[in-house]
């Protein structure tokens, strides 16, 4: 549990950590305070809203809206457990490639239209297709929504995305109450993927009038939009009594898009906001007026301050094929050299928790990587030993050796040790400060580091072509589940997300076996084995897990924060 010392300073850098990930916040939104709504409504600050349509949503604020307006096939309850959502049940085939969801016959959208299996097929295919651009040029670069990639394992995904097909063959609707999903490979956690709020169903109106739908999405969730959304304004939500998971507790919700955390906290103190993030300069004040939630996430009248770790990861991805990090002992030396406690305390201001491995404790308790222990002396010893071996022409692991039969007077290979590192990172956010801290630690171990701040397009290009030694990356998992995160970070075929220029056949084999395992306990053991293999090979260096600090007013009877840092609006209520 996070103590008072850890909490103090926790909110500084929350937005900065988000900026390192794909769901980073932006400037803008309502600055003048909460909009006027009935006193019986819950008022939450969510940060700037740029879109509220599942096809267009990119940020966490938008996901907060989606989680209220749409109910996907499965969902996570207040305790983080997977439970039925719009589906009554889910049956899985023996090969873990086919998932059959049964739907209730009485389920309806906010407009009264029935929710059927076709409603999910339409919604999912809408996410995968290129977004219409309105451009006439046939060679215009296609633009895709962010969340269609969640369905990359569905049979027919690639063909639909490339425009070679009009639908995904892996989505079938034998009848209105049966939705069958067939994957191209085993994925035992796919039912968890279906809990993402962007994968909820959409009615025919989403296709008939996409512009109107983008401003007032019609869903099947516990809340419906009261009015069409006006950009820059808040989203007003009213309860939907006919939601399949039940009616929400709150009489209404205002999601206020205030971008400035300090201004939002002032509105909170003025009684105009019920739930908001806490800025660093107000943490002492927050501690004076509210007690810390024992579990870090569940806010009640007696414990209104929530601070906890999320499911993501800030890390250094390493080029393990060429350059200094092609040598295992250099990867280990770099990992041992990082002072993660100081990084979280001095740079992230406790908006991050030290990562002792790639899996956040919010997701699962897994064995830590011993190389994530801060050991500057051990790091320096590894570097010095490698230098000595190079001087003696005595290659260490990864360097090869002189072939037998070489003539005695033939020139010896050059075993000089290159400790030059190119570290790339995205411009903006707190990346420069994180990199500055990492560089100090690496250079103390004997490395020489050159840093480059790149625009997103240049960063992605350099990363995909492995033109770097290490890269600062942030993973904000769309599904905070152990299996999904392990796949994102460790699987070679997902290298655009996690590993770059690295291949370990044993690791691939164990991950493949884990995907075939239908028993959750056996699958967990296999994933731990895969993590242990990665911990020995160190294809990347874990740095920190992002964290949140939120406070509720004394009007709030109950609320909670999920593993992605969103408020559970369905379970929120006022006194």
mmCIF file of C-alpha atoms in Angstrom, residues 314-569:
data_model
loop_
_atom_site.group_PDB
_atom_site.id
_atom_site.type_symbol
_atom_site.label_atom_id
_atom_site.label_comp_id
_atom_site.label_asym_id
_atom_site.label_seq_id
_atom_site.Cartn_x
_atom_site.Cartn_y
_atom_site.Cartn_z
ATOM 1 C CA UNK A 314 7.345 3.300 -19.203
ATOM 2 C CA UNK A 315 10.429 1.535 -20.563
ATOM 3 C CA UNK A 316 13.520 1.598 -22.759
ATOM 4 C CA UNK A 317 13.281 -0.635 -25.823
ATOM 5 C CA UNK A 318 16.714 -1.952 -26.841
ATOM 6 C CA UNK A 319 18.222 -2.845 -30.198
ATOM 7 C CA UNK A 320 19.526 -6.322 -29.410
ATOM 8 C CA UNK A 321 20.840 -7.079 -32.906
ATOM 9 C CA UNK A 322 23.422 -4.382 -33.551
ATOM 10 C CA UNK A 323 25.372 -1.883 -31.508
ATOM 11 C CA UNK A 324 26.291 -1.900 -27.856
ATOM 12 C CA UNK A 325 23.110 -3.665 -26.739
ATOM 13 C CA UNK A 326 23.728 -6.675 -28.959
ATOM 14 C CA UNK A 327 25.822 -7.804 -25.958
ATOM 15 C CA UNK A 328 23.782 -9.257 -23.106
ATOM 16 C CA UNK A 329 26.150 -8.051 -20.399
ATOM 17 C CA UNK A 330 25.766 -4.470 -21.684
ATOM 18 C CA UNK A 331 21.969 -4.733 -21.534
ATOM 19 C CA UNK A 332 22.255 -5.987 -17.983
ATOM 20 C CA UNK A 333 24.723 -3.252 -17.042
ATOM 21 C CA UNK A 334 22.352 -0.593 -18.380
ATOM 22 C CA UNK A 335 19.366 -2.073 -16.521
ATOM 23 C CA UNK A 336 21.256 -2.242 -13.216
ATOM 24 C CA UNK A 337 22.406 1.368 -13.592
ATOM 25 C CA UNK A 338 18.897 2.951 -13.511
ATOM 26 C CA UNK A 339 17.753 4.418 -10.195
ATOM 27 C CA UNK A 340 14.005 3.936 -10.580
ATOM 28 C CA UNK A 341 13.140 5.225 -7.110
ATOM 29 C CA UNK A 342 14.864 8.516 -7.871
ATOM 30 C CA UNK A 343 13.221 8.679 -11.295
ATOM 31 C CA UNK A 344 9.744 8.353 -9.779
ATOM 32 C CA UNK A 345 10.512 10.683 -6.876
ATOM 33 C CA UNK A 346 12.458 13.465 -8.576
ATOM 34 C CA UNK A 347 11.229 13.432 -12.170
ATOM 35 C CA UNK A 348 7.777 11.863 -12.186
ATOM 36 C CA UNK A 349 6.921 13.214 -8.722
ATOM 37 C CA UNK A 350 5.201 9.938 -7.797
ATOM 38 C CA UNK A 351 2.970 9.931 -10.860
ATOM 39 C CA UNK A 352 4.872 6.709 -11.481
ATOM 40 C CA UNK A 353 5.851 3.718 -9.353
ATOM 41 C CA UNK A 354 9.238 1.994 -9.850
ATOM 42 C CA UNK A 355 8.923 -0.924 -12.281
ATOM 43 C CA UNK A 356 10.713 -4.004 -10.981
ATOM 44 C CA UNK A 357 9.495 -5.900 -14.024
ATOM 45 C CA UNK A 358 7.213 -5.296 -16.982
ATOM 46 C CA UNK A 359 3.918 -6.253 -15.296
ATOM 47 C CA UNK A 360 2.212 -3.711 -13.052
ATOM 48 C CA UNK A 361 1.133 -5.028 -9.632
ATOM 49 C CA UNK A 362 -2.323 -3.630 -10.477
ATOM 50 C CA UNK A 363 -2.549 -6.288 -13.194
ATOM 51 C CA UNK A 364 -0.832 -9.272 -11.547
ATOM 52 C CA UNK A 365 1.828 -10.085 -8.965
ATOM 53 C CA UNK A 366 4.709 -11.564 -10.928
ATOM 54 C CA UNK A 367 8.312 -12.299 -10.004
ATOM 55 C CA UNK A 368 10.503 -9.193 -10.363
ATOM 56 C CA UNK A 369 13.499 -9.052 -12.672
ATOM 57 C CA UNK A 370 16.706 -9.069 -10.654
ATOM 58 C CA UNK A 371 18.319 -6.765 -13.242
ATOM 59 C CA UNK A 372 15.784 -4.067 -12.260
ATOM 60 C CA UNK A 373 17.465 -3.762 -8.855
ATOM 61 C CA UNK A 374 19.459 -0.532 -8.637
ATOM 62 C CA UNK A 375 23.092 -1.678 -8.447
ATOM 63 C CA UNK A 376 25.458 0.997 -9.794
ATOM 64 C CA UNK A 377 28.550 -0.871 -8.579
ATOM 65 C CA UNK A 378 27.447 -4.090 -10.272
ATOM 66 C CA UNK A 379 26.708 -2.173 -13.450
ATOM 67 C CA UNK A 380 30.129 -0.520 -13.454
ATOM 68 C CA UNK A 381 31.839 -3.859 -12.821
ATOM 69 C CA UNK A 382 30.146 -5.409 -15.856
ATOM 70 C CA UNK A 383 31.266 -2.532 -18.050
ATOM 71 C CA UNK A 384 34.836 -2.592 -16.720
ATOM 72 C CA UNK A 385 35.063 -6.366 -17.170
ATOM 73 C CA UNK A 386 33.900 -6.016 -20.769
ATOM 74 C CA UNK A 387 36.477 -3.283 -21.372
ATOM 75 C CA UNK A 388 39.257 -5.471 -19.972
ATOM 76 C CA UNK A 389 38.178 -8.431 -22.085
ATOM 77 C CA UNK A 390 38.220 -6.223 -25.174
ATOM 78 C CA UNK A 391 41.733 -4.981 -24.402
ATOM 79 C CA UNK A 392 42.950 -8.561 -23.979
ATOM 80 C CA UNK A 393 41.262 -9.596 -27.227
ATOM 81 C CA UNK A 394 39.295 -12.037 -25.135
ATOM 82 C CA UNK A 395 35.781 -11.715 -26.493
ATOM 83 C CA UNK A 396 32.890 -12.105 -24.126
ATOM 84 C CA UNK A 397 29.415 -13.363 -24.950
ATOM 85 C CA UNK A 398 28.082 -12.037 -28.224
ATOM 86 C CA UNK A 399 31.491 -11.234 -29.784
ATOM 87 C CA UNK A 400 32.555 -14.559 -31.328
ATOM 88 C CA UNK A 401 36.114 -15.913 -31.263
ATOM 89 C CA UNK A 402 39.156 -16.352 -33.513
ATOM 90 C CA UNK A 403 38.622 -19.312 -35.783
ATOM 91 C CA UNK A 404 40.909 -22.338 -35.437
ATOM 92 C CA UNK A 405 43.581 -22.566 -38.148
ATOM 93 C CA UNK A 406 44.154 -18.818 -38.375
ATOM 94 C CA UNK A 407 47.781 -18.058 -39.144
ATOM 95 C CA UNK A 408 49.766 -16.906 -36.112
ATOM 96 C CA UNK A 409 50.869 -13.676 -37.756
ATOM 97 C CA UNK A 410 47.395 -12.800 -39.083
ATOM 98 C CA UNK A 411 45.964 -9.561 -37.644
ATOM 99 C CA UNK A 412 43.652 -10.124 -34.691
ATOM 100 C CA UNK A 413 40.024 -9.024 -34.927
ATOM 101 C CA UNK A 414 39.194 -5.634 -33.402
ATOM 102 C CA UNK A 415 37.495 -6.328 -30.091
ATOM 103 C CA UNK A 416 37.414 -2.703 -28.942
ATOM 104 C CA UNK A 417 34.338 -2.028 -26.837
ATOM 105 C CA UNK A 418 31.930 0.551 -28.260
ATOM 106 C CA UNK A 419 29.911 2.148 -25.459
ATOM 107 C CA UNK A 420 28.250 4.832 -27.593
ATOM 108 C CA UNK A 421 24.449 4.842 -27.357
ATOM 109 C CA UNK A 422 21.835 6.589 -29.510
ATOM 110 C CA UNK A 423 18.721 7.156 -27.366
ATOM 111 C CA UNK A 424 15.619 8.389 -29.196
ATOM 112 C CA UNK A 425 12.378 9.682 -27.703
ATOM 113 C CA UNK A 426 9.263 11.563 -28.723
ATOM 114 C CA UNK A 427 9.139 15.317 -28.312
ATOM 115 C CA UNK A 428 6.808 16.750 -25.702
ATOM 116 C CA UNK A 429 5.595 15.798 -22.271
ATOM 117 C CA UNK A 430 8.091 14.776 -19.653
ATOM 118 C CA UNK A 431 10.211 12.709 -22.062
ATOM 119 C CA UNK A 432 13.190 15.085 -21.997
ATOM 120 C CA UNK A 433 13.356 15.010 -18.190
ATOM 121 C CA UNK A 434 13.030 11.229 -18.039
ATOM 122 C CA UNK A 435 15.772 10.886 -20.636
ATOM 123 C CA UNK A 436 18.032 13.319 -18.753
ATOM 124 C CA UNK A 437 17.739 11.170 -15.623
ATOM 125 C CA UNK A 438 18.393 7.948 -17.556
ATOM 126 C CA UNK A 439 21.406 9.486 -19.320
ATOM 127 C CA UNK A 440 22.984 10.479 -15.990
ATOM 128 C CA UNK A 441 22.663 6.928 -14.708
ATOM 129 C CA UNK A 442 23.965 5.346 -17.918
ATOM 130 C CA UNK A 443 26.935 7.677 -18.143
ATOM 131 C CA UNK A 444 27.803 6.974 -14.503
ATOM 132 C CA UNK A 445 28.157 3.340 -15.574
ATOM 133 C CA UNK A 446 30.559 4.263 -18.374
ATOM 134 C CA UNK A 447 28.239 4.595 -21.379
ATOM 135 C CA UNK A 448 28.350 7.598 -23.703
ATOM 136 C CA UNK A 449 24.827 8.677 -24.677
ATOM 137 C CA UNK A 450 23.603 10.815 -27.574
ATOM 138 C CA UNK A 451 19.917 11.743 -27.371
ATOM 139 C CA UNK A 452 17.493 12.724 -30.117
ATOM 140 C CA UNK A 453 14.011 14.192 -29.605
ATOM 141 C CA UNK A 454 11.884 13.273 -32.625
ATOM 142 C CA UNK A 455 8.461 14.087 -33.992
ATOM 143 C CA UNK A 456 6.096 11.137 -33.792
ATOM 144 C CA UNK A 457 6.385 10.181 -37.472
ATOM 145 C CA UNK A 458 10.189 10.251 -37.373
ATOM 146 C CA UNK A 459 10.240 8.335 -34.103
ATOM 147 C CA UNK A 460 8.007 5.584 -35.483
ATOM 148 C CA UNK A 461 10.103 5.306 -38.639
ATOM 149 C CA UNK A 462 13.375 5.061 -36.718
ATOM 150 C CA UNK A 463 11.885 2.554 -34.312
ATOM 151 C CA UNK A 464 10.430 0.257 -36.948
ATOM 152 C CA UNK A 465 13.685 0.227 -38.921
ATOM 153 C CA UNK A 466 15.729 -0.295 -35.722
ATOM 154 C CA UNK A 467 17.863 2.797 -36.356
ATOM 155 C CA UNK A 468 18.660 3.361 -32.681
ATOM 156 C CA UNK A 469 20.316 1.740 -29.702
ATOM 157 C CA UNK A 470 17.527 2.427 -27.228
ATOM 158 C CA UNK A 471 14.171 4.187 -27.388
ATOM 159 C CA UNK A 472 11.977 5.615 -24.629
ATOM 160 C CA UNK A 473 8.487 4.165 -24.969
ATOM 161 C CA UNK A 474 5.271 4.036 -22.977
ATOM 162 C CA UNK A 475 2.743 1.222 -23.127
ATOM 163 C CA UNK A 476 -0.786 2.063 -22.043
ATOM 164 C CA UNK A 477 -2.484 -1.299 -22.553
ATOM 165 C CA UNK A 478 -5.988 -1.043 -23.994
ATOM 166 C CA UNK A 479 -6.822 -4.175 -22.023
ATOM 167 C CA UNK A 480 -5.148 -4.297 -18.580
ATOM 168 C CA UNK A 481 -4.830 -8.084 -18.551
ATOM 169 C CA UNK A 482 -1.669 -10.110 -17.915
ATOM 170 C CA UNK A 483 -1.879 -12.151 -21.130
ATOM 171 C CA UNK A 484 -2.504 -9.112 -23.319
ATOM 172 C CA UNK A 485 0.344 -7.088 -21.815
ATOM 173 C CA UNK A 486 2.767 -10.013 -22.095
ATOM 174 C CA UNK A 487 1.844 -10.396 -25.767
ATOM 175 C CA UNK A 488 2.198 -6.658 -26.407
ATOM 176 C CA UNK A 489 5.661 -6.499 -24.857
ATOM 177 C CA UNK A 490 7.204 -9.895 -25.580
ATOM 178 C CA UNK A 491 5.766 -11.319 -28.793
ATOM 179 C CA UNK A 492 8.040 -10.881 -31.800
ATOM 180 C CA UNK A 493 5.044 -10.392 -34.113
ATOM 181 C CA UNK A 494 3.924 -7.418 -32.010
ATOM 182 C CA UNK A 495 7.343 -5.727 -32.219
ATOM 183 C CA UNK A 496 5.893 -2.389 -33.310
ATOM 184 C CA UNK A 497 4.576 -2.110 -29.763
ATOM 185 C CA UNK A 498 7.176 -3.767 -27.585
ATOM 186 C CA UNK A 499 10.384 -5.457 -28.708
ATOM 187 C CA UNK A 500 12.389 -4.013 -31.574
ATOM 188 C CA UNK A 501 15.089 -5.942 -33.441
ATOM 189 C CA UNK A 502 14.957 -8.897 -31.060
ATOM 190 C CA UNK A 503 14.022 -12.550 -31.523
ATOM 191 C CA UNK A 504 14.158 -15.326 -28.946
ATOM 192 C CA UNK A 505 12.849 -18.648 -30.237
ATOM 193 C CA UNK A 506 12.416 -20.091 -26.744
ATOM 194 C CA UNK A 507 10.410 -17.039 -25.692
ATOM 195 C CA UNK A 508 8.232 -17.305 -28.817
ATOM 196 C CA UNK A 509 7.660 -20.992 -28.116
ATOM 197 C CA UNK A 510 6.530 -20.425 -24.515
ATOM 198 C CA UNK A 511 4.223 -17.567 -25.540
ATOM 199 C CA UNK A 512 2.691 -19.757 -28.242
ATOM 200 C CA UNK A 513 2.102 -22.494 -25.658
ATOM 201 C CA UNK A 514 0.484 -19.935 -23.333
ATOM 202 C CA UNK A 515 -1.923 -18.903 -26.099
ATOM 203 C CA UNK A 516 -3.020 -22.535 -26.416
ATOM 204 C CA UNK A 517 -3.570 -23.024 -22.682
ATOM 205 C CA UNK A 518 -7.256 -22.987 -21.756
ATOM 206 C CA UNK A 519 -6.606 -23.332 -18.022
ATOM 207 C CA UNK A 520 -5.970 -19.899 -16.487
ATOM 208 C CA UNK A 521 -3.578 -21.203 -13.814
ATOM 209 C CA UNK A 522 -1.491 -23.118 -16.355
ATOM 210 C CA UNK A 523 -1.464 -20.088 -18.643
ATOM 211 C CA UNK A 524 -0.245 -17.885 -15.814
ATOM 212 C CA UNK A 525 2.663 -20.270 -15.127
ATOM 213 C CA UNK A 526 3.653 -20.196 -18.790
ATOM 214 C CA UNK A 527 3.520 -16.414 -18.891
ATOM 215 C CA UNK A 528 5.718 -16.261 -15.810
ATOM 216 C CA UNK A 529 8.158 -18.570 -17.636
ATOM 217 C CA UNK A 530 8.087 -16.226 -20.644
ATOM 218 C CA UNK A 531 8.693 -13.216 -18.402
ATOM 219 C CA UNK A 532 11.604 -15.025 -16.738
ATOM 220 C CA UNK A 533 13.156 -15.746 -20.136
ATOM 221 C CA UNK A 534 12.762 -12.088 -21.083
ATOM 222 C CA UNK A 535 14.215 -11.086 -17.721
ATOM 223 C CA UNK A 536 17.354 -13.039 -18.551
ATOM 224 C CA UNK A 537 17.600 -11.736 -22.123
ATOM 225 C CA UNK A 538 16.533 -8.146 -21.298
ATOM 226 C CA UNK A 539 15.170 -7.010 -24.672
ATOM 227 C CA UNK A 540 13.919 -3.890 -22.901
ATOM 228 C CA UNK A 541 14.442 -2.061 -19.597
ATOM 229 C CA UNK A 542 11.373 -1.397 -17.393
ATOM 230 C CA UNK A 543 11.411 2.038 -15.761
ATOM 231 C CA UNK A 544 8.066 2.905 -14.147
ATOM 232 C CA UNK A 545 4.358 2.137 -14.013
ATOM 233 C CA UNK A 546 2.088 5.220 -14.272
ATOM 234 C CA UNK A 547 -0.013 6.155 -11.254
ATOM 235 C CA UNK A 548 -3.030 8.372 -10.508
ATOM 236 C CA UNK A 549 -4.196 10.560 -7.624
ATOM 237 C CA UNK A 550 -7.898 11.506 -7.539
ATOM 238 C CA UNK A 551 -10.142 13.027 -4.908
ATOM 239 C CA UNK A 552 -13.915 12.942 -4.391
ATOM 240 C CA UNK A 553 -16.030 15.558 -2.643
ATOM 241 C CA UNK A 554 -18.025 14.829 0.498
ATOM 242 C CA UNK A 555 -21.105 14.565 -1.753
ATOM 243 C CA UNK A 556 -19.795 11.289 -3.204
ATOM 244 C CA UNK A 557 -21.031 8.139 -1.492
ATOM 245 C CA UNK A 558 -19.094 5.725 -3.679
ATOM 246 C CA UNK A 559 -16.856 5.661 -6.742
ATOM 247 C CA UNK A 560 -13.761 3.850 -7.969
ATOM 248 C CA UNK A 561 -10.809 4.143 -10.352
ATOM 249 C CA UNK A 562 -10.093 1.312 -12.776
ATOM 250 C CA UNK A 563 -6.714 -0.052 -13.912
ATOM 251 C CA UNK A 564 -6.669 2.443 -16.791
ATOM 252 C CA UNK A 565 -7.238 5.454 -14.535
ATOM 253 C CA UNK A 566 -10.894 5.964 -15.530
ATOM 254 C CA UNK A 567 -13.741 6.608 -13.096
ATOM 255 C CA UNK A 568 -16.275 3.780 -12.790
ATOM 256 C CA UNK A 569 -19.347 5.916 -13.444
#
